[in-house]
XYZ file of C-alpha atoms in Angstrom:
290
model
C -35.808 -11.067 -59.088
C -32.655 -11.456 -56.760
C -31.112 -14.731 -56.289
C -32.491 -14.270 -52.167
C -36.123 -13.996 -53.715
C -35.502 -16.981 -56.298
C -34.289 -19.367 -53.297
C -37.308 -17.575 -50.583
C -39.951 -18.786 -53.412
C -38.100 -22.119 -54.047
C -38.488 -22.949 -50.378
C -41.929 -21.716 -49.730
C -43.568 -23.783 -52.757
C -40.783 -26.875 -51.195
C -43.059 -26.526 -48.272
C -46.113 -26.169 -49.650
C -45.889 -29.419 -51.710
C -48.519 -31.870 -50.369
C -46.313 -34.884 -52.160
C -43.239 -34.531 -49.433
C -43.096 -36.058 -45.941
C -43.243 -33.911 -42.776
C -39.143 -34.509 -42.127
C -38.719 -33.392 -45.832
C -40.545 -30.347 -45.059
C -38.923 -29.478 -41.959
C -35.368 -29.748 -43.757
C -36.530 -26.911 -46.094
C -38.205 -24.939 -42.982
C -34.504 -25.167 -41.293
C -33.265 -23.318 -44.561
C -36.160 -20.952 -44.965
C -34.924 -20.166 -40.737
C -31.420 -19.754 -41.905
C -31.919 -17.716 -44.971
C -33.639 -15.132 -43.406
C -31.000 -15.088 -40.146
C -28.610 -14.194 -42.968
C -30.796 -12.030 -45.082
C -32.999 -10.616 -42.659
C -36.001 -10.669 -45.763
C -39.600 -9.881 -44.619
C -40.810 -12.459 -46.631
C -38.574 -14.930 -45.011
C -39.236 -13.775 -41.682
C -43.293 -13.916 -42.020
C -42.842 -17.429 -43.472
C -40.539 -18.602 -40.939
C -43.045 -17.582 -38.523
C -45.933 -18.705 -40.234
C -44.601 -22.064 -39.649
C -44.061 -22.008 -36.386
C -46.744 -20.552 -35.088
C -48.786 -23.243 -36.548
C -46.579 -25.565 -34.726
C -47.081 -23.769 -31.176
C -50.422 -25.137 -31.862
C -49.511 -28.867 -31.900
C -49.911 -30.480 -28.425
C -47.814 -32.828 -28.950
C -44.417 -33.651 -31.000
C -42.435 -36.596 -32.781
C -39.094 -37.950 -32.701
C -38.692 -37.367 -36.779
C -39.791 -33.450 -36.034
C -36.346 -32.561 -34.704
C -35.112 -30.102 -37.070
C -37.745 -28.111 -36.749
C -37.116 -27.737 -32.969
C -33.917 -25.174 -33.884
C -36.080 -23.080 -35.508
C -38.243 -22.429 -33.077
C -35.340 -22.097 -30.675
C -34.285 -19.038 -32.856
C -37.870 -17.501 -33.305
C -37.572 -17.272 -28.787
C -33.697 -16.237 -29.312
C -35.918 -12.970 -31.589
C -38.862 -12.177 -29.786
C -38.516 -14.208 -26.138
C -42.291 -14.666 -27.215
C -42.886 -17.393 -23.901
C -45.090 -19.636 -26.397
C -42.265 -20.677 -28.895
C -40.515 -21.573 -24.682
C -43.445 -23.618 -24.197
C -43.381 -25.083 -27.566
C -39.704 -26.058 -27.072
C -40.335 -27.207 -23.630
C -43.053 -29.729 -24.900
C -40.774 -31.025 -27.754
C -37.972 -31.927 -25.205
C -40.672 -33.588 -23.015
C -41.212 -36.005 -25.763
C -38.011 -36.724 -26.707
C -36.165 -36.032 -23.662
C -36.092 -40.079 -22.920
C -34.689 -40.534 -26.111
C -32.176 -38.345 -25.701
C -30.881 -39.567 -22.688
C -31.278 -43.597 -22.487
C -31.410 -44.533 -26.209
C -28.567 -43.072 -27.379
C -26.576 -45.526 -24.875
C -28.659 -48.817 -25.924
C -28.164 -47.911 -29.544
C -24.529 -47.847 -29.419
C -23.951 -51.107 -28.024
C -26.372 -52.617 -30.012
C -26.187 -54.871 -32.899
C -28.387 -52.587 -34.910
C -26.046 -49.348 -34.759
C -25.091 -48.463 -37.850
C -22.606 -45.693 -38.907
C -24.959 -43.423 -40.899
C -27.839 -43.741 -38.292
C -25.367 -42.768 -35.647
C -24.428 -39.227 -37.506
C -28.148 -38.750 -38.912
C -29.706 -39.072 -34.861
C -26.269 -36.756 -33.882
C -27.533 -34.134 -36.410
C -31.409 -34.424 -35.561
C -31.080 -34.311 -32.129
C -27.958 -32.623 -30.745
C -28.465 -28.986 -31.832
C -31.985 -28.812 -30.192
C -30.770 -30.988 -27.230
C -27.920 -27.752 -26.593
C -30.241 -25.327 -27.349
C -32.486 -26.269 -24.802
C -29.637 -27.063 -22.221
C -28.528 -23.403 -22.597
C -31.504 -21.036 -22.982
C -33.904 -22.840 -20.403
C -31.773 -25.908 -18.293
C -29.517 -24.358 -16.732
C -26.556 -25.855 -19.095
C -27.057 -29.311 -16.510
C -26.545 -31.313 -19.080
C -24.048 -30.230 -21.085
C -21.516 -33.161 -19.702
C -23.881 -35.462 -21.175
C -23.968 -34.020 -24.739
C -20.203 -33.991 -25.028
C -19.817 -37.205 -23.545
C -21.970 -38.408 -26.036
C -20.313 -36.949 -28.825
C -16.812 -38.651 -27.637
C -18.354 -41.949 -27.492
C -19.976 -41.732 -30.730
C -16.356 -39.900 -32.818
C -15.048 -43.789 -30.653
C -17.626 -45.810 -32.571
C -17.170 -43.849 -35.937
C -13.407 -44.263 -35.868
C -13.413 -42.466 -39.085
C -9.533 -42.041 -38.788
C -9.874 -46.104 -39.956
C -13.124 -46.175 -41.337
C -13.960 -43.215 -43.473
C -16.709 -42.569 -45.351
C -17.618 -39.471 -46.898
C -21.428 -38.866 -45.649
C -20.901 -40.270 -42.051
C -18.348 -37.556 -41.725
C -20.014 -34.415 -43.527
C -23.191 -35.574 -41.302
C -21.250 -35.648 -38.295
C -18.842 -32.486 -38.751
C -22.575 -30.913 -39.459
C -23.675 -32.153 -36.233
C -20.246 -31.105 -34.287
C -20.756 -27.284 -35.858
C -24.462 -26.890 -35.545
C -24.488 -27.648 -31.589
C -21.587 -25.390 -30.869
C -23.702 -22.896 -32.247
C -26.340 -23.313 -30.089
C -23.190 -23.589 -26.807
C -22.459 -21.047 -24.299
C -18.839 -20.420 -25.025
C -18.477 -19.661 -21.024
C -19.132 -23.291 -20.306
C -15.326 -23.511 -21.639
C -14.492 -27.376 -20.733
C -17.526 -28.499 -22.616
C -16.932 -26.144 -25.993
C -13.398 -26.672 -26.120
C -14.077 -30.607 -25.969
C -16.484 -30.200 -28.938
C -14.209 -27.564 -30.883
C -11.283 -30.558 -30.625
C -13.791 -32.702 -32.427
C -14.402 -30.201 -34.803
C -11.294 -29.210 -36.080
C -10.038 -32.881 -35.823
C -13.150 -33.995 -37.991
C -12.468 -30.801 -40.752
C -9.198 -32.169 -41.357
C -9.759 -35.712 -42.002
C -12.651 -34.251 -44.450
C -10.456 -32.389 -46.213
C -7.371 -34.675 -46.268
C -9.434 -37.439 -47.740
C -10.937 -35.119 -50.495
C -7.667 -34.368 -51.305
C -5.967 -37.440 -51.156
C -8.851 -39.965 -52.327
C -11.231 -37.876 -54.311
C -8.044 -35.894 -55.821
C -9.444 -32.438 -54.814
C -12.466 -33.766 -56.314
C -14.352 -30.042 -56.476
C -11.097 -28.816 -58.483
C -10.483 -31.722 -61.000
C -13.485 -33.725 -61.738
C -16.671 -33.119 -63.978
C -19.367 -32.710 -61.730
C -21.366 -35.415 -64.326
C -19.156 -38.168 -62.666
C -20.494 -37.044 -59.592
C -23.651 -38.710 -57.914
C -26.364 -36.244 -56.407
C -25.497 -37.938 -52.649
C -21.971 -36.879 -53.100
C -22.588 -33.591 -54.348
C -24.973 -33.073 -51.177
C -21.911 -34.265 -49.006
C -19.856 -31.494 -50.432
C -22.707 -29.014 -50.088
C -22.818 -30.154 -46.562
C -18.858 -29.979 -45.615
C -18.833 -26.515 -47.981
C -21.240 -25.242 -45.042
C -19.616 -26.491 -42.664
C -16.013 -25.257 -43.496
C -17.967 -21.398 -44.237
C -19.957 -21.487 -40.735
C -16.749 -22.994 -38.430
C -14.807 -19.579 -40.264
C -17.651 -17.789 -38.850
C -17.828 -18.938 -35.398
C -13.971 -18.777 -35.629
C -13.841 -22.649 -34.823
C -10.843 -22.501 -37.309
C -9.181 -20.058 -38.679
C -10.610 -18.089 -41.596
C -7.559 -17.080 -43.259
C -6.828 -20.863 -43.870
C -10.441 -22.419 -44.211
C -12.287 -19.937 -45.811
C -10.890 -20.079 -49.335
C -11.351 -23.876 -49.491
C -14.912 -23.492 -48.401
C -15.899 -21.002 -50.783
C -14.231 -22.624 -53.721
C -16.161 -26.130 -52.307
C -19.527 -23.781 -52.183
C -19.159 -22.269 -56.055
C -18.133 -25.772 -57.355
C -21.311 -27.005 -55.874
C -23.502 -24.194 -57.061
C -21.967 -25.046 -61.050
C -23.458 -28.640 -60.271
C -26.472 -27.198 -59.032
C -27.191 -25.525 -61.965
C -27.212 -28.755 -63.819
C -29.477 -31.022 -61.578
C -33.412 -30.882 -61.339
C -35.599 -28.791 -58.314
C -36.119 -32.151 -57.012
C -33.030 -33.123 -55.739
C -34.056 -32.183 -52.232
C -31.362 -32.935 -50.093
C -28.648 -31.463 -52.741
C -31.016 -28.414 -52.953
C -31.277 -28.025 -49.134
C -27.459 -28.515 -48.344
C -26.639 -25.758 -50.747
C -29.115 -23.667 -49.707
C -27.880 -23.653 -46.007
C -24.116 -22.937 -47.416
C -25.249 -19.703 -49.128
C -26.911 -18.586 -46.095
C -23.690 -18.842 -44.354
C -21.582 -17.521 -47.441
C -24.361 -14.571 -46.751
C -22.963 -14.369 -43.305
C -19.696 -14.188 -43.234
């Protein structure tokens, strides 16, 4: 059994397990989406749309189902099947208020808090863009940017860094550029800025606090949420050479070194370490791509 086969079953008894939330489960459905995108394996692709179809069925959708909205987004990007439109269209309905008042009452309140800020960014942005470009008319792209700028304002990791907040947030930055028409060029180049500005603080703190810390330190001094980090700005660094967000000849070393230092640790950490296994999973789809 290949190692595509090895992470397909992994991912599809993930899934399967009764004992894990619904978000859980939709984390591992994002990977089982990206996995086959890069491997294009039947068995991926029936599972993939095993899930979703079951979710057409739902009439109605929560706030914590996010994730899963990108991958039906890419099931209509394969088959324009109208129903996975319709599915889509219903998720935004519900969340749509959300995404456009909250996010401005939550950053001026008291109860804003630096990890919640990146976590809603990665949850809702991609899906938010997504559905801006395939069925809105792109209307609101001003609004996704703009919130973007004032959330990197409220971060300020330039002065107050921390490790997750910024892998969550460069994860955000990538994933809805993917889901951007590049035409809109204003609005991408805004969000490429971010980007590249974000990849560099990442990188210069890893090298100048964690002393190139997937080089030089035993991955048993490591704690699983930092490893997941890594996992997280190791796909990150492999899917921005992709898009060509930066340039490949001088990101795509560091990513891949980041992705096999990760893997090592992997090796040495239990199933069960979901968010570790998930982050790594989605960098070896992209390794896959490239």
């Amino acid at each position: 059994m290949d190692i595509n086969d090895c992470i397909t079953d992994y991912l599809i008894s993930v899934i399967g397990n009764d004992m894990l939330g619904k978000e859980q489960k939709n984390k591992f459905a994002v990977c089982l989406d990206h996995l086959y995108k890069a491997s294009k394996d039947d068995q991926c692709k029936s599972e993939v749309y095993k899930i979703v179809n079951e979710e057409c069925s739902r009439t109605t959708f929560g706030y914590s189902d996010l994730d899963l909205g990108t991958v039906l987004y890419d099931c209509y990007l394969e088959t324009k099947d109208k129903k996975y439109q319709k599915a889509i269209e219903l998720f935004m309905s519900e969340v749509n208020s959300k995404l456009q008042s909250e996010w401005k009452d939550f950053l001026k309140s008291e109860d804003c808090k630096a990890e919640i800020c990146a976590d809603r960014l990665q949850k809702a942005m991609p899906l938010y863009m997504a559905y801006e470009t395939a069925f809105h008319n792109k209307e609101n792209y001003n609004d996704i940017v703009n919130t973007f700028m004032n959330a990197n304002s409220y971060l300020d990791l330039q002065n107050k860094f921390s490790l997750h907040v910024a892998s969550v947030y460069a994860m955000a930055l990538i994933d809805t550029m993917d889901m951007m028409s590049k035409e809109i060029f204003e609005h991408y180049k805004a969000l490429e800025i971010l980007c590249k500005t974000s990849i560099k603080q990442i990188l210069e703190h890893i090298k100048n606090e964690n002393k190139l810390i997937y080089q030089e330190i035993d991955k048993s001094e490591i704690d699983d949420r930092t490893l997941s980090d890594l996992a997280r700005i190791a796909y990150v660094l492999l899917k921005a050479c992709r898009m060509r967000v930066v340039l490949p000849e001088k990101y795509q070393t560091t990513g891949m070194d980041l992705y096999d230092y990760i893997c090592s640790g992997v090796d040495n950490k239990k199933e069960q370490e979901y968010e570790l296994m998930a982050m790594s999973i989605l960098a070896y789809a992209e390794k896959l791509m490239l």
